[in-house]
CSV table of C-alpha atoms and ligand atoms in Angstrom, one decimal:
chain,number,residue,atom,x,y,z
A,1,MET,CA,2.0,-23.8,-3.7
A,2,SER,CA,3.7,-21.0,-5.2
A,3,ASP,CA,2.6,-22.3,-8.4
A,4,SER,CA,-0.7,-21.8,-8.4
A,5,ILE,CA,-2.8,-20.5,-11.3
A,6,ILE,CA,-5.8,-18.1,-9.8
A,7,LEU,CA,-8.2,-16.3,-11.8
A,8,GLY,CA,-9.4,-13.2,-10.1
A,9,ILE,CA,-13.1,-11.2,-10.9
A,10,GLU,CA,-13.3,-7.6,-9.5
A,11,SER,CA,-16.8,-6.1,-10.5
A,12,SER,CA,-17.8,-3.7,-7.2
A,13,CYS,CA,-18.4,-0.8,-9.2
A,14,ASP,CA,-18.3,0.1,-12.9
A,15,ASP,CA,-15.0,-1.5,-14.3
A,16,THR,CA,-15.5,-5.4,-15.1
A,17,SER,CA,-11.6,-6.8,-14.7
A,18,VAL,CA,-10.5,-9.9,-14.4
A,19,SER,CA,-6.9,-10.8,-13.9
A,20,VAL,CA,-4.4,-14.3,-13.9
A,21,ILE,CA,-2.0,-14.7,-11.4
A,22,LYS,CA,0.6,-17.5,-11.1
A,23,GLY,CA,2.3,-17.5,-7.8
A,24,ASN,CA,2.7,-13.4,-7.4
A,25,ILE,CA,3.3,-13.0,-11.2
A,26,ILE,CA,0.7,-11.1,-13.0
A,27,LEU,CA,0.0,-12.8,-16.2
A,28,SER,CA,-3.1,-10.7,-17.2
A,29,ASN,CA,-5.2,-7.9,-16.2
A,30,ILE,CA,-8.0,-6.8,-18.4
A,31,ALA,CA,-10.6,-4.1,-17.7
A,32,ALA,CA,-13.8,-3.0,-19.7
A,33,ASN,CA,-14.3,0.0,-18.8
A,34,GLN,CA,-18.1,1.5,-18.7
A,35,GLU,CA,-18.2,4.5,-20.7
A,36,ILE,CA,-22.4,4.7,-20.3
A,37,HIS,CA,-21.9,6.6,-17.2
A,38,ILE,CA,-19.9,9.7,-18.5
A,39,GLU,CA,-23.3,11.5,-20.1
A,40,TYR,CA,-24.9,10.8,-16.4
A,41,GLY,CA,-22.2,12.5,-14.6
A,42,GLY,CA,-21.7,9.7,-12.2
A,43,VAL,CA,-21.9,5.6,-11.7
A,44,VAL,CA,-25.6,4.6,-12.3
A,45,PRO,CA,-26.1,0.9,-10.4
A,46,GLU,CA,-28.7,-0.4,-12.9
A,47,LEU,CA,-26.4,0.3,-15.7
A,48,ALA,CA,-23.1,-1.0,-14.3
A,49,SER,CA,-25.0,-4.3,-13.3
A,50,ARG,CA,-26.0,-5.0,-17.0
A,51,ALA,CA,-22.7,-3.6,-18.6
A,52,HIS,CA,-21.2,-6.0,-15.9
A,53,GLN,CA,-23.4,-9.0,-17.3
A,54,GLN,CA,-22.3,-8.1,-21.0
A,55,ASN,CA,-18.6,-7.5,-20.3
A,56,ILE,CA,-18.1,-10.5,-18.0
A,57,ILE,CA,-17.4,-13.7,-20.7
A,58,PRO,CA,-15.7,-11.3,-23.1
A,59,VAL,CA,-13.5,-10.2,-20.2
A,60,VAL,CA,-12.7,-13.5,-18.8
A,61,GLU,CA,-11.9,-15.3,-22.1
A,62,LYS,CA,-9.3,-12.0,-22.9
A,63,ALA,CA,-7.4,-12.6,-19.5
A,64,VAL,CA,-7.3,-16.5,-20.0
A,65,ASN,CA,-5.6,-15.7,-24.0
A,66,LYS,CA,-4.0,-13.2,-22.8
A,67,ALA,CA,-2.1,-15.3,-19.8
A,68,ASN,CA,-1.8,-18.4,-22.2
A,69,ILE,CA,-3.6,-20.9,-20.3
A,70,HIS,CA,-5.9,-23.1,-20.5
A,71,LYS,CA,-9.2,-23.0,-18.1
A,72,LYS,CA,-8.1,-26.4,-16.8
A,73,ASP,CA,-4.6,-25.2,-15.3
A,74,ILE,CA,-6.9,-22.8,-13.2
A,75,SER,CA,-6.5,-23.8,-9.4
A,76,ALA,CA,-8.9,-21.7,-7.8
A,77,ILE,CA,-11.4,-18.3,-8.2
A,78,GLY,CA,-11.4,-15.2,-6.6
A,79,PHE,CA,-13.6,-12.9,-6.8
A,80,THR,CA,-14.8,-9.0,-4.9
A,81,ARG,CA,-17.5,-10.2,-2.4
A,82,GLY,CA,-17.9,-6.1,-1.3
A,83,PRO,CA,-17.7,-3.4,-0.6
A,84,GLY,CA,-19.5,-1.8,-3.4
A,85,LEU,CA,-23.0,-1.9,-5.5
A,86,LEU,CA,-24.9,-4.5,-4.8
A,87,GLY,CA,-26.2,-5.5,-8.3
A,88,SER,CA,-22.5,-5.1,-10.0
A,89,LEU,CA,-21.1,-7.1,-7.1
A,90,LEU,CA,-23.8,-9.8,-7.5
A,91,VAL,CA,-22.9,-10.2,-11.5
A,92,GLY,CA,-19.5,-11.1,-10.4
A,93,THR,CA,-20.2,-13.3,-7.5
A,94,SER,CA,-22.5,-15.4,-9.4
A,95,PHE,CA,-20.1,-15.9,-12.4
A,96,ALA,CA,-17.7,-16.7,-9.9
A,97,LYS,CA,-19.5,-19.2,-8.3
A,98,SER,CA,-20.6,-21.0,-11.7
A,99,LEU,CA,-17.3,-20.8,-12.9
A,100,ALA,CA,-15.5,-22.6,-9.7
A,101,MET,CA,-18.1,-25.2,-9.4
A,102,SER,CA,-17.8,-26.1,-13.2
A,103,LEU,CA,-14.0,-25.7,-12.8
A,104,LYS,CA,-14.3,-28.1,-9.7
A,105,VAL,CA,-12.1,-25.6,-8.4
A,106,PRO,CA,-12.5,-23.7,-4.9
A,107,LEU,CA,-13.7,-20.4,-4.6
A,108,ILE,CA,-12.1,-17.4,-2.7
A,109,GLU,CA,-14.0,-14.4,-1.3
A,110,VAL,CA,-12.0,-11.4,-1.4
A,111,ASN,CA,-12.4,-7.5,0.3
A,112,HIS,CA,-12.1,-5.2,-2.4
A,113,LEU,CA,-10.4,-2.7,0.4
A,114,GLN,CA,-7.9,-5.0,1.2
A,115,ALA,CA,-6.9,-6.0,-2.1
A,116,HIS,CA,-6.2,-2.2,-2.7
A,117,ILE,CA,-4.0,-2.5,-0.3
A,118,LEU,CA,-2.8,-5.9,-0.4
A,119,ALA,CA,-1.9,-4.8,-4.7
A,120,HIS,CA,1.4,-4.0,-3.0
A,121,PHE,CA,2.4,-7.2,-2.6
A,122,ILE,CA,2.1,-8.1,-6.3
A,123,GLU,CA,6.0,-9.5,-7.9
A,124,ASP,CA,6.1,-6.1,-10.2
A,125,ALA,CA,4.1,-3.7,-7.8
A,126,ASN,CA,7.8,-2.9,-5.9
A,127,PRO,CA,11.1,-3.5,-6.1
A,128,GLN,CA,10.3,-4.7,-2.8
A,129,PRO,CA,7.3,-5.1,-0.9
A,130,PRO,CA,6.4,-3.1,2.3
A,131,LYS,CA,7.2,-4.4,5.6
A,132,PHE,CA,4.9,-4.8,8.3
A,133,PRO,CA,3.3,-2.5,10.1
A,134,PHE,CA,3.2,0.0,7.5
A,135,LEU,CA,0.4,2.5,6.8
A,136,CYS,CA,-1.8,3.0,3.7
A,137,LEU,CA,-3.2,6.1,3.0
A,138,THR,CA,-6.6,4.5,1.1
A,139,VAL,CA,-7.7,7.0,-1.2
A,140,SER,CA,-10.7,6.5,-3.9
A,141,GLY,CA,-14.2,7.4,-4.9
A,142,GLY,CA,-16.2,5.8,-2.2
A,143,HIS,CA,-13.0,5.5,0.8
A,144,THR,CA,-10.5,7.9,2.8
A,145,MET,CA,-8.7,6.1,5.3
A,146,ILE,CA,-5.4,5.5,7.2
A,147,VAL,CA,-4.9,2.1,7.5
A,148,LEU,CA,-2.7,0.7,9.9
A,149,VAL,CA,-1.1,-2.6,8.3
A,150,LYS,CA,-0.2,-5.2,11.2
A,151,ASP,CA,-0.4,-8.2,8.9
A,152,TYR,CA,-1.9,-9.4,5.6
A,153,PHE,CA,-5.2,-9.6,6.9
A,154,ASP,CA,-4.8,-7.3,10.6
A,155,MET,CA,-5.7,-4.0,9.4
A,156,GLU,CA,-7.3,-1.3,11.9
A,157,ILE,CA,-8.3,2.0,10.1
A,158,ILE,CA,-6.7,4.6,12.7
A,159,GLY,CA,-8.5,8.0,10.7
A,160,LYS,CA,-11.0,8.3,8.1
A,161,THR,CA,-13.0,10.8,6.3
A,162,ILE,CA,-16.7,12.0,8.0
A,163,ASP,CA,-18.2,13.0,5.2
A,164,ASP,CA,-17.1,12.9,1.2
A,165,ALA,CA,-14.2,10.8,0.0
A,166,ALA,CA,-11.1,12.4,-1.6
A,167,GLY,CA,-11.9,11.1,-5.0
A,168,GLU,CA,-15.4,12.1,-4.9
A,169,ALA,CA,-14.0,15.2,-3.8
A,170,PHE,CA,-12.5,15.7,-7.0
A,171,ASP,CA,-15.1,14.4,-9.2
A,172,LYS,CA,-17.6,17.0,-7.6
A,173,ILE,CA,-15.4,19.5,-7.8
A,174,GLY,CA,-14.9,18.9,-11.4
A,175,LYS,CA,-18.5,18.9,-11.4
A,176,ILE,CA,-18.7,22.5,-10.6
A,177,PHE,CA,-16.0,23.3,-13.4
A,178,GLY,CA,-18.1,21.3,-16.2
A,179,LEU,CA,-15.8,18.6,-16.3
A,180,ASP,CA,-16.7,15.0,-17.1
A,181,TYR,CA,-16.9,12.2,-14.9
A,182,PRO,CA,-14.6,11.1,-13.4
A,183,ALA,CA,-13.1,14.2,-13.0
A,184,GLY,CA,-10.1,13.2,-10.8
A,185,PRO,CA,-7.8,12.1,-13.9
A,186,ILE,CA,-8.9,15.5,-15.6
A,187,ILE,CA,-8.2,17.9,-13.0
A,188,ASP,CA,-4.8,16.0,-13.0
A,189,LYS,CA,-4.0,16.6,-16.1
A,190,LEU,CA,-5.1,20.2,-16.1
A,191,SER,CA,-3.0,20.7,-13.2
A,192,LYS,CA,0.0,20.1,-14.8
A,193,ASN,CA,-0.1,22.4,-17.6
A,194,THR,CA,0.3,25.1,-15.4
A,195,VAL,CA,2.8,26.5,-12.6
A,196,GLU,CA,0.1,28.3,-10.9
A,197,ASN,CA,-2.0,27.7,-7.4
A,198,SER,CA,-3.3,31.1,-7.0
A,199,PHE,CA,-6.6,30.1,-5.4
A,200,LYS,CA,-6.8,29.2,-1.8
A,201,PHE,CA,-9.7,27.1,-0.5
A,202,ASN,CA,-10.8,26.2,3.5
A,203,LYS,CA,-9.1,23.6,5.1
A,204,PRO,CA,-11.0,21.3,7.6
A,205,ARG,CA,-9.6,21.3,11.5
A,206,MET,CA,-10.5,17.8,12.1
A,207,GLU,CA,-9.5,15.9,15.4
A,208,ASN,CA,-7.2,13.1,15.4
A,209,TYR,CA,-6.5,11.7,11.6
A,210,ASN,CA,-9.9,12.0,10.7
A,211,TYR,CA,-10.8,13.7,7.5
A,212,SER,CA,-13.5,16.2,5.5
A,213,PHE,CA,-14.0,17.2,2.1
A,214,SER,CA,-17.2,18.7,2.0
A,215,GLY,CA,-15.8,21.8,3.1
A,216,ILE,CA,-13.5,22.3,0.1
A,217,LYS,CA,-16.1,21.6,-2.2
A,218,THR,CA,-19.1,23.8,-0.7
A,219,SER,CA,-15.8,26.7,-0.6
A,220,VAL,CA,-15.1,26.2,-4.1
A,221,LEU,CA,-18.6,26.0,-5.1
A,222,TYR,CA,-19.5,29.6,-3.4
A,223,PHE,CA,-15.9,30.7,-4.5
A,224,ILE,CA,-17.1,29.9,-8.3
A,225,GLN,CA,-20.7,31.5,-8.2
A,226,LYS,CA,-19.1,35.0,-6.7
A,227,GLU,CA,-16.4,34.8,-9.6
A,228,VAL,CA,-18.8,33.9,-12.5
A,229,ARG,CA,-21.3,36.6,-11.5
A,230,LYS,CA,-18.5,39.2,-12.3
A,231,ASN,CA,-16.9,37.4,-15.0
A,232,PRO,CA,-19.1,34.6,-16.8
A,233,ASN,CA,-15.9,33.4,-18.5
A,234,PHE,CA,-14.2,33.2,-15.0
A,235,ILE,CA,-14.0,29.1,-15.5
A,236,GLU,CA,-12.6,28.9,-19.1
A,237,GLU,CA,-10.1,31.5,-18.2
A,238,ASN,CA,-8.9,30.2,-15.4
A,239,LEU,CA,-9.3,26.2,-15.7
A,240,ASN,CA,-5.7,24.9,-15.3
A,241,ASP,CA,-5.1,27.4,-12.6
A,242,LEU,CA,-8.3,26.5,-10.8
A,243,CYS,CA,-7.4,22.8,-11.0
A,244,ALA,CA,-4.0,23.1,-9.9
A,245,SER,CA,-5.0,25.1,-6.7
A,246,VAL,CA,-7.7,22.5,-5.7
A,247,GLN,CA,-5.2,19.4,-6.2
A,248,LYS,CA,-2.7,20.8,-4.0
A,249,SER,CA,-5.5,21.7,-1.5
A,250,ILE,CA,-6.8,18.0,-1.4
A,251,VAL,CA,-3.3,16.8,-1.5
A,252,GLU,CA,-1.9,19.1,1.5
A,253,ILE,CA,-5.1,17.5,3.3
A,254,LEU,CA,-4.4,14.4,2.7
A,255,MET,CA,-0.5,14.4,3.5
A,256,ASP,CA,-0.9,16.4,6.8
A,257,LYS,CA,-2.8,13.3,8.7
A,258,LEU,CA,-0.7,10.9,7.0
A,259,GLU,CA,2.6,12.6,8.3
A,260,LYS,CA,1.1,13.4,11.9
A,261,ALA,CA,0.2,9.6,12.3
A,262,ALA,CA,3.4,8.3,10.8
A,263,GLU,CA,5.2,10.4,13.1
A,264,GLU,CA,3.0,9.9,16.1
A,265,LEU,CA,3.2,6.1,15.6
A,266,ASN,CA,6.8,6.2,15.0
A,267,ILE,CA,6.3,4.3,11.4
A,268,LYS,CA,8.6,5.0,8.0
A,269,GLU,CA,7.0,2.6,5.9
A,270,VAL,CA,4.1,4.4,3.7
A,271,ALA,CA,2.4,3.5,1.3
A,272,ILE,CA,-1.0,4.9,-0.8
A,273,ALA,CA,-3.5,3.2,-2.6
A,274,GLY,CA,-6.8,2.8,-4.2
A,275,GLY,CA,-8.0,5.4,-7.3
A,276,VAL,CA,-6.9,8.7,-6.1
A,277,SER,CA,-3.1,7.1,-5.5
A,278,ALA,CA,-2.7,7.4,-9.6
A,279,ASN,CA,-2.7,11.2,-8.5
A,280,SER,CA,0.5,13.2,-9.8
A,281,GLY,CA,0.1,15.5,-7.0
A,282,LEU,CA,0.0,12.9,-4.3
A,283,ARG,CA,3.0,10.9,-5.8
A,284,GLU,CA,4.9,13.9,-6.0
A,285,ALA,CA,4.4,14.8,-2.2
A,286,MET,CA,5.1,11.3,-1.1
A,287,GLN,CA,8.4,11.4,-3.2
A,288,LYS,CA,9.7,14.4,-1.4
A,289,ASN,CA,8.7,12.4,2.6
A,290,ILE,CA,11.9,10.2,1.4
A,291,GLU,CA,14.3,12.9,2.0
A,292,LYS,CA,12.2,14.9,4.5
A,293,LEU,CA,11.3,12.2,6.4
A,294,GLY,CA,13.0,9.4,5.8
A,295,TRP,CA,10.2,7.2,4.6
A,296,ASN,CA,10.3,4.2,2.7
A,297,ILE,CA,7.4,5.2,0.1
A,298,TYR,CA,5.4,2.5,-1.8
A,299,ILE,CA,3.4,3.7,-4.7
A,300,PRO,CA,1.3,1.4,-7.1
A,301,LYS,CA,1.9,1.4,-10.5
A,302,PHE,CA,-0.9,3.2,-12.5
A,303,GLU,CA,-2.7,-0.4,-13.4
A,304,TYR,CA,-2.9,-1.4,-9.9
A,305,THR,CA,-4.2,1.9,-8.7
A,306,THR,CA,-7.9,2.1,-9.9
A,307,ASP,CA,-10.5,-0.8,-9.7
A,308,ASN,CA,-8.5,-3.4,-11.2
A,309,ALA,CA,-8.6,-7.4,-11.0
A,310,ALA,CA,-4.9,-8.0,-10.4
A,311,MET,CA,-5.1,-6.9,-7.0
A,312,ILE,CA,-8.3,-9.1,-6.3
A,313,ALA,CA,-6.0,-12.2,-7.7
A,314,MET,CA,-3.3,-11.3,-5.6
A,315,VAL,CA,-5.4,-11.4,-2.4
A,316,ALA,CA,-7.1,-14.6,-3.6
A,317,LYS,CA,-3.3,-16.1,-4.1
A,318,LEU,CA,-2.7,-15.0,-0.2
A,319,LYS,CA,-6.0,-16.8,0.8
A,320,PHE,CA,-5.3,-20.0,-1.5
A,321,ASP,CA,-1.9,-20.6,0.0
A,322,ARG,CA,-3.6,-20.4,3.4
A,323,GLY,CA,-6.3,-22.7,2.7
A,324,GLU,CA,-9.0,-20.1,3.2
A,325,PHE,CA,-11.9,-20.8,0.8
A,326,ALA,CA,-15.4,-19.5,0.8
A,327,ASP,CA,-18.6,-22.0,0.3
A,328,LEU,CA,-20.5,-21.6,-2.6
A,329,SER,CA,-23.6,-20.7,-0.9
A,330,ILE,CA,-21.8,-17.6,-0.2
A,331,SER,CA,-23.6,-13.9,-1.2
A,332,ALA,CA,-22.1,-10.5,-2.2
A,333,THR,CA,-22.3,-7.9,0.6
A,334,ALA,CA,-22.3,-4.1,-0.2
A,335,ARG,CA,-20.8,-3.0,2.9
A,336,TYR,CA,-17.7,-5.2,4.1
A,337,ASP,CA,-15.4,-3.4,6.3
A,338,ILE,CA,-11.3,-3.6,5.9
A,339,GLU,CA,-10.9,-4.7,9.3
A,340,GLU,CA,-13.1,-7.9,8.9
A,341,ARG,CA,-11.1,-10.8,8.6
A,342,PHE,CA,-14.0,-12.7,7.3
A,343,LYS,CA,-17.6,-11.5,7.1
A,344,LYS,CA,-20.2,-14.1,8.0
A,345,ASP,CA,-23.4,-14.5,5.7
A,346,ILE,CA,-26.2,-12.4,7.3
B,401,KG4,O1,-10.5,2.8,-6.4
B,401,KG4,P1,-11.0,3.5,-7.7
B,401,KG4,O2,-11.2,3.3,-9.3
B,401,KG4,O3,-12.6,2.8,-7.6
B,401,KG4,C1,-13.2,3.4,-6.1
B,401,KG4,O4,-13.2,2.1,-5.9
B,401,KG4,O5,-13.6,3.7,-5.7
B,401,KG4,O6,-11.3,4.9,-7.4
B,401,KG4,C2,-12.0,5.9,-8.4
B,401,KG4,C3,-11.3,7.6,-8.1
B,401,KG4,C4,-12.5,8.4,-8.8
B,401,KG4,O7,-13.0,9.0,-7.8
B,401,KG4,C5,-11.4,9.3,-9.4
B,401,KG4,O8,-12.0,10.5,-10.1
B,401,KG4,C6,-10.5,8.5,-8.8
B,401,KG4,O9,-10.5,7.9,-7.9
B,401,KG4,N1,-9.0,9.2,-9.6
B,401,KG4,C7,-8.2,10.1,-9.5
B,401,KG4,C8,-7.0,10.1,-10.8
B,401,KG4,N2,-7.3,8.9,-10.9
B,401,KG4,C9,-8.6,8.2,-10.4
B,401,KG4,N3,-8.3,11.5,-8.4
B,401,KG4,C10,-7.0,12.2,-8.9
B,401,KG4,N4,-6.1,12.2,-9.7
B,401,KG4,C11,-5.8,11.1,-10.1
B,401,KG4,N5,-5.2,11.0,-11.4
B,402,ZN,ZN1,-11.9,0.6,-5.5
């Protein structure tokens, strides 16, 4: 069973990615990013679907060649069924079904959010995988939640954002600063060029383990409007400091609730996942808690943070070993809760 070779396909948003996994070892993980969205300041769904259609065959070819396998060696095809942009998901889903049918191998459906978390079980992701139960702060452009992971496919959301996701906050605030989309990695990079973080922004007061990021976005917007009226070059002259201040605030908001949850649930196994887990400020804050709070931390490698097919292949492998295959009549779904064990077709 462990020598199964599975090809995973990810197409939920604006990255077309294909990966080949053998056992728990990633043999290839290829992605084609869609630069077209930069000029629109965000992902344009119809352009994303069309780009997936153009990219998918070349990316599959590259992933198979890089893995140094033949298509006939493939034991199963895994694909992202949701959540995500429906048009984008449909391209990956249809292609996965056709490929599985032509190779006469089983088809395996994967929940994209579960995959971000289960990427921690890829052989080279961590020296040791996390032990159940663990907490995983799952932070991306579309989601921000604290997940209690009791088993591979037994996940409970114990806190989540009531409005914007953390990645969305980075991207929208970056737009206020005039930065390109996605602004998260740019804010991270610019933050590194300064030791200052002189600006303070409003932090939300939320119940339990929930988050809110719309307040900080508005707080930054009003502050910038006020300062730019006094000095039109304010953003330019303070860009690094502004980025560092925003990053510090977002990381503090994220970590406060994660620490509260870990303490109250008495859990010391703590992971982060999703695109924002690439953030250096968040990674540093996690590192500090090894000593400060006695945590065992799990931080994904950069290639397994933002959307990638390696994580899809990993989940498909786990399901392959359990014999959990999808019917060829399956369809993509834009909404797919992380707590759902398997979503029936509607
Ligand atoms: O998981 P992901 O690739 O796609 C979604 O499923 O949403 O996450 C993308 C998000 C974007 O909002 C992007 O700005 C953010 O992750 N991101 C970062 C960094 N790298 C990516 N945010 C802050 N710092 C980073 N280094
Ligand atoms: Zn994602």
